[in-house]
Amino acid sequence: FSSLTRKTGPAEDASTSATLPAPGGTDESAATTDDEPLPAPAPASAHDPRFAGPQFGVAMHTALERTDFAAWRAWLPGDPAPGDEAAVIVDALREQGYAEDVLDDGVAFVTSLVGRTLRVVLPEGVQLCQVPDASRRAELEFQFPLRTTRVDALLQLLHAHDVVPERHAFGFRQRLEGLMTGLVDLTYQHDGRWYVLDYKSNRLPRYDAGALEEAMHHSEYDLQALVYTLALHRWLRFRLGGGYDYARDFGGHRYVFSRGIDLDAPADGTTAGVHARRFDPTLIHALDALFAGGQA
């Protein structure tokens, strides 16, 4: 995803590209994290410049990757990290170079983000802390070949389904081929359906549905989510064969903007901080065929 969306310079090979797996959090650029002042952020997103940008994003992702989800089932905002989970958070912060004198504040802040992320009720009616270990997998690494794919055909397909609507090129490339690789923060199964989920530590002006939709387009997370969806779709088709059907078995993707989650907000049918979408089966099957060297 990172290489695919990066503009190609004159000295680069314009015909081929392969995305590169990167640690979680590194896709949160300065423009969409805490490095730039933003107006009227939600209260849960109080700005502390020490805990901002890719360094903090990686630390938060690491904590979420290693934490014991079930330990957070009774956690409430304001509570300390349950059990031994504070030690997990400390290790994640230290690995990203945080000094000892900021660890207490860092643990308190990450505890709030992790707790909200694991306790928020997702659109399918489950909290991540309730998903059993056997039904989820963190940091799913994938790779699949890109057969020769014309950029104009790819963009036509994406735009028809409102994916990266503002993009009109991929640098100087006229075609894409190579190896698509990446890491999905979390894949999980609930009530017979599969989901991909990505954690985001971005600081946004608002976290309502419209603001999240704008952020998804602005940072091209919609394209990222599409690639992740296709990767899991191909894996499920390989593992389950004829027993798998995307339209029946795929629940969609969830992008959790952890700073925007308010567990005390009244239930009104929407959840601030959570972007949820399921790509149309026609898009997934067409993209699958296109990347395999066929026609969309």
CSV table of N, CA and C in Angstrom, one decimal, residues 37-118:
chain,number,residue,atom,x,y,z
A,37,PRO,N,-1.5,21.4,14.3
A,37,PRO,CA,-2.7,21.8,15.1
A,37,PRO,C,-4.0,21.6,14.3
A,38,LEU,N,-5.0,21.1,15.0
A,38,LEU,CA,-6.3,20.9,14.4
A,38,LEU,C,-7.3,21.5,15.3
A,39,PRO,N,-8.4,22.1,14.7
A,39,PRO,CA,-9.4,22.7,15.5
A,39,PRO,C,-10.4,21.8,16.2
A,40,ALA,N,-10.7,22.1,17.4
A,40,ALA,CA,-11.7,21.5,18.3
A,40,ALA,C,-11.7,20.0,18.2
A,41,PRO,N,-10.6,19.3,18.6
A,41,PRO,CA,-10.7,17.9,18.7
A,41,PRO,C,-11.6,17.4,19.8
A,42,ALA,N,-12.1,16.2,19.6
A,42,ALA,CA,-12.9,15.6,20.7
A,42,ALA,C,-12.2,15.5,22.0
A,43,PRO,N,-12.9,15.5,23.1
A,43,PRO,CA,-12.2,15.5,24.4
A,43,PRO,C,-11.3,14.3,24.6
A,44,ALA,N,-11.7,13.1,24.1
A,44,ALA,CA,-10.9,11.9,24.3
A,44,ALA,C,-9.6,12.1,23.5
A,45,SER,N,-9.4,13.1,22.7
A,45,SER,CA,-8.2,13.2,21.8
A,45,SER,C,-7.3,14.3,22.3
A,46,ALA,N,-7.4,14.7,23.6
A,46,ALA,CA,-6.6,15.8,24.1
A,46,ALA,C,-5.1,15.7,23.7
A,47,HIS,N,-4.6,16.8,23.2
A,47,HIS,CA,-3.3,16.8,22.5
A,47,HIS,C,-2.2,16.8,23.5
A,48,ASP,N,-1.3,15.9,23.3
A,48,ASP,CA,0.0,15.8,24.1
A,48,ASP,C,1.0,15.5,23.0
A,49,PRO,N,1.9,16.5,22.7
A,49,PRO,CA,2.8,16.3,21.6
A,49,PRO,C,3.9,15.2,21.9
A,50,ARG,N,4.0,14.7,23.1
A,50,ARG,CA,4.9,13.6,23.4
A,50,ARG,C,4.4,12.3,22.8
A,51,PHE,N,3.1,12.2,22.7
A,51,PHE,CA,2.4,11.0,22.2
A,51,PHE,C,1.7,11.3,20.9
A,52,ALA,N,2.5,11.4,19.8
A,52,ALA,CA,2.0,11.8,18.6
A,52,ALA,C,2.9,11.3,17.4
A,53,GLY,N,2.3,11.2,16.3
A,53,GLY,CA,3.0,10.8,15.1
A,53,GLY,C,3.3,9.3,15.0
A,54,PRO,N,4.1,9.0,14.0
A,54,PRO,CA,4.4,7.5,13.7
A,54,PRO,C,5.1,6.8,14.9
A,55,GLN,N,6.0,7.5,15.6
A,55,GLN,CA,6.6,6.8,16.8
A,55,GLN,C,5.6,6.3,17.8
A,56,PHE,N,4.6,7.2,18.1
A,56,PHE,CA,3.6,6.8,19.0
A,56,PHE,C,2.6,5.8,18.4
A,57,GLY,N,2.3,6.0,17.1
A,57,GLY,CA,1.4,5.0,16.4
A,57,GLY,C,2.0,3.6,16.5
A,58,VAL,N,3.3,3.4,16.3
A,58,VAL,CA,3.9,2.1,16.3
A,58,VAL,C,3.8,1.6,17.7
A,59,ALA,N,4.0,2.4,18.7
A,59,ALA,CA,3.9,1.9,20.1
A,59,ALA,C,2.5,1.5,20.5
A,60,MET,N,1.5,2.2,20.0
A,60,MET,CA,0.1,1.9,20.3
A,60,MET,C,-0.2,0.6,19.6
A,61,HIS,N,0.2,0.4,18.3
A,61,HIS,CA,-0.1,-0.8,17.6
A,61,HIS,C,0.6,-2.0,18.3
A,62,THR,N,1.8,-1.8,18.7
A,62,THR,CA,2.5,-2.9,19.4
A,62,THR,C,1.8,-3.3,20.7
A,63,ALA,N,1.3,-2.4,21.4
A,63,ALA,CA,0.6,-2.7,22.7
A,63,ALA,C,-0.7,-3.5,22.3
A,64,LEU,N,-1.4,-3.1,21.3
A,64,LEU,CA,-2.6,-3.8,20.9
A,64,LEU,C,-2.3,-5.2,20.4
A,65,GLU,N,-1.2,-5.3,19.7
A,65,GLU,CA,-0.8,-6.6,19.2
A,65,GLU,C,-0.5,-7.6,20.3
A,66,ARG,N,0.1,-7.1,21.4
A,66,ARG,CA,0.5,-8.0,22.4
A,66,ARG,C,-0.4,-8.2,23.6
A,67,THR,N,-1.4,-7.3,23.7
A,67,THR,CA,-2.2,-7.3,24.9
A,67,THR,C,-3.1,-8.5,25.0
A,68,ASP,N,-3.6,-8.8,26.1
A,68,ASP,CA,-4.5,-9.9,26.3
A,68,ASP,C,-5.9,-9.3,26.2
A,69,PHE,N,-6.6,-9.5,25.1
A,69,PHE,CA,-7.9,-8.9,24.9
A,69,PHE,C,-8.9,-9.1,26.0
A,70,ALA,N,-8.9,-10.4,26.5
A,70,ALA,CA,-9.9,-10.8,27.4
A,70,ALA,C,-9.7,-10.0,28.8
A,71,ALA,N,-8.5,-9.6,29.1
A,71,ALA,CA,-8.2,-9.0,30.3
A,71,ALA,C,-8.9,-7.6,30.5
A,72,TRP,N,-9.4,-7.1,29.3
A,72,TRP,CA,-10.0,-5.7,29.3
A,72,TRP,C,-11.5,-5.8,29.4
A,73,ARG,N,-12.1,-6.9,29.6
A,73,ARG,CA,-13.6,-7.0,29.5
A,73,ARG,C,-14.3,-6.2,30.6
A,74,ALA,N,-13.7,-6.0,31.7
A,74,ALA,CA,-14.4,-5.2,32.8
A,74,ALA,C,-13.8,-3.8,32.9
A,75,TRP,N,-12.9,-3.4,32.0
A,75,TRP,CA,-12.2,-2.1,32.1
A,75,TRP,C,-13.2,-1.0,31.8
A,76,LEU,N,-13.1,0.1,32.5
A,76,LEU,CA,-13.9,1.3,32.3
A,76,LEU,C,-13.0,2.5,32.2
A,77,PRO,N,-13.4,3.6,31.5
A,77,PRO,CA,-12.5,4.8,31.4
A,77,PRO,C,-12.2,5.3,32.7
A,78,GLY,N,-10.9,5.6,32.9
A,78,GLY,CA,-10.4,6.0,34.2
A,78,GLY,C,-9.7,5.0,35.0
A,79,ASP,N,-10.0,3.7,34.6
A,79,ASP,CA,-9.3,2.6,35.3
A,79,ASP,C,-7.9,2.4,34.9
A,80,PRO,N,-7.0,1.9,35.7
A,80,PRO,CA,-5.7,1.5,35.3
A,80,PRO,C,-5.7,0.3,34.4
A,81,ALA,N,-4.6,0.0,33.7
A,81,ALA,CA,-4.6,-1.2,32.9
A,81,ALA,C,-4.8,-2.4,33.7
A,82,PRO,N,-5.6,-3.3,33.3
A,82,PRO,CA,-5.8,-4.5,34.1
A,82,PRO,C,-4.7,-5.5,34.2
A,83,GLY,N,-4.5,-6.1,35.3
A,83,GLY,CA,-3.5,-7.2,35.5
A,83,GLY,C,-2.1,-6.8,35.1
A,84,ASP,N,-1.5,-7.5,34.2
A,84,ASP,CA,-0.1,-7.3,33.8
A,84,ASP,C,0.0,-6.4,32.5
A,85,GLU,N,-1.2,-5.9,32.1
A,85,GLU,CA,-1.2,-5.2,30.8
A,85,GLU,C,-0.4,-3.9,30.8
A,86,ALA,N,-0.2,-3.2,32.0
A,86,ALA,CA,0.6,-2.0,32.1
A,86,ALA,C,2.1,-2.4,31.7
A,87,ALA,N,2.6,-3.5,32.0
A,87,ALA,CA,3.9,-3.9,31.6
A,87,ALA,C,4.0,-4.1,30.1
A,88,VAL,N,3.0,-4.6,29.5
A,88,VAL,CA,3.0,-4.7,28.0
A,88,VAL,C,3.1,-3.3,27.4
A,89,ILE,N,2.3,-2.4,27.9
A,89,ILE,CA,2.4,-1.0,27.4
A,89,ILE,C,3.7,-0.4,27.6
A,90,VAL,N,4.3,-0.6,28.8
A,90,VAL,CA,5.6,0.0,29.1
A,90,VAL,C,6.7,-0.5,28.1
A,91,ASP,N,6.6,-1.8,27.8
A,91,ASP,CA,7.6,-2.4,26.9
A,91,ASP,C,7.4,-1.8,25.5
A,92,ALA,N,6.2,-1.6,25.1
A,92,ALA,CA,5.9,-1.1,23.7
A,92,ALA,C,6.4,0.4,23.6
A,93,LEU,N,6.3,1.2,24.7
A,93,LEU,CA,6.8,2.5,24.7
A,93,LEU,C,8.3,2.6,24.7
A,94,ARG,N,8.9,1.7,25.5
A,94,ARG,CA,10.4,1.7,25.6
A,94,ARG,C,11.0,1.3,24.3
A,95,GLU,N,10.4,0.4,23.6
A,95,GLU,CA,10.9,-0.1,22.3
A,95,GLU,C,10.9,1.1,21.3
A,96,GLN,N,10.0,2.0,21.4
A,96,GLN,CA,10.0,3.2,20.5
A,96,GLN,C,10.8,4.4,21.0
A,97,GLY,N,11.6,4.1,22.1
A,97,GLY,CA,12.5,5.2,22.5
A,97,GLY,C,11.9,6.1,23.6
A,98,TYR,N,10.8,5.8,24.1
A,98,TYR,CA,10.3,6.7,25.2
A,98,TYR,C,11.1,6.6,26.5
A,99,ALA,N,11.4,7.8,27.0
A,99,ALA,CA,12.3,7.8,28.2
A,99,ALA,C,11.5,7.5,29.5
A,100,GLU,N,12.2,7.1,30.5
A,100,GLU,CA,11.6,6.6,31.7
A,100,GLU,C,10.7,7.7,32.4
A,101,ASP,N,11.1,9.0,32.2
A,101,ASP,CA,10.4,10.1,32.9
A,101,ASP,C,9.0,10.4,32.2
A,102,VAL,N,8.7,9.8,31.1
A,102,VAL,CA,7.4,10.0,30.5
A,102,VAL,C,6.6,8.7,30.5
A,103,LEU,N,7.1,7.6,31.0
A,103,LEU,CA,6.4,6.3,30.9
A,103,LEU,C,5.1,6.3,31.7
A,104,ASP,N,5.0,7.0,32.9
A,104,ASP,CA,3.8,7.0,33.6
A,104,ASP,C,2.7,7.6,32.8
A,105,ASP,N,3.0,8.8,32.2
A,105,ASP,CA,2.0,9.5,31.4
A,105,ASP,C,1.6,8.7,30.2
A,106,GLY,N,2.7,8.1,29.6
A,106,GLY,CA,2.4,7.3,28.4
A,106,GLY,C,1.6,6.1,28.7
A,107,VAL,N,1.8,5.4,29.8
A,107,VAL,CA,1.0,4.3,30.1
A,107,VAL,C,-0.5,4.7,30.3
A,108,ALA,N,-0.7,5.8,31.0
A,108,ALA,CA,-2.0,6.2,31.3
A,108,ALA,C,-2.8,6.5,30.0
A,109,PHE,N,-2.1,7.2,29.0
A,109,PHE,CA,-2.7,7.6,27.8
A,109,PHE,C,-3.0,6.3,26.9
A,110,VAL,N,-2.0,5.5,26.8
A,110,VAL,CA,-2.2,4.3,26.0
A,110,VAL,C,-3.2,3.4,26.6
A,111,THR,N,-3.3,3.3,27.9
A,111,THR,CA,-4.3,2.5,28.6
A,111,THR,C,-5.7,3.0,28.1
A,112,SER,N,-5.9,4.3,28.1
A,112,SER,CA,-7.2,4.8,27.7
A,112,SER,C,-7.5,4.5,26.2
A,113,LEU,N,-6.5,4.6,25.3
A,113,LEU,CA,-6.7,4.2,23.9
A,113,LEU,C,-7.0,2.8,23.7
A,114,VAL,N,-6.2,1.9,24.4
A,114,VAL,CA,-6.3,0.5,24.2
A,114,VAL,C,-7.7,0.0,24.8
A,115,GLY,N,-8.0,0.5,26.0
A,115,GLY,CA,-9.3,0.2,26.6
A,115,GLY,C,-10.5,0.5,25.8
A,116,ARG,N,-10.5,1.8,25.3
A,116,ARG,CA,-11.6,2.2,24.4
A,116,ARG,C,-11.7,1.4,23.1
A,117,THR,N,-10.5,1.1,22.6
A,117,THR,CA,-10.5,0.3,21.3
A,117,THR,C,-11.1,-1.1,21.6
A,118,LEU,N,-10.7,-1.7,22.7
A,118,LEU,CA,-11.1,-3.1,22.9
A,118,LEU,C,-12.5,-3.2,23.5
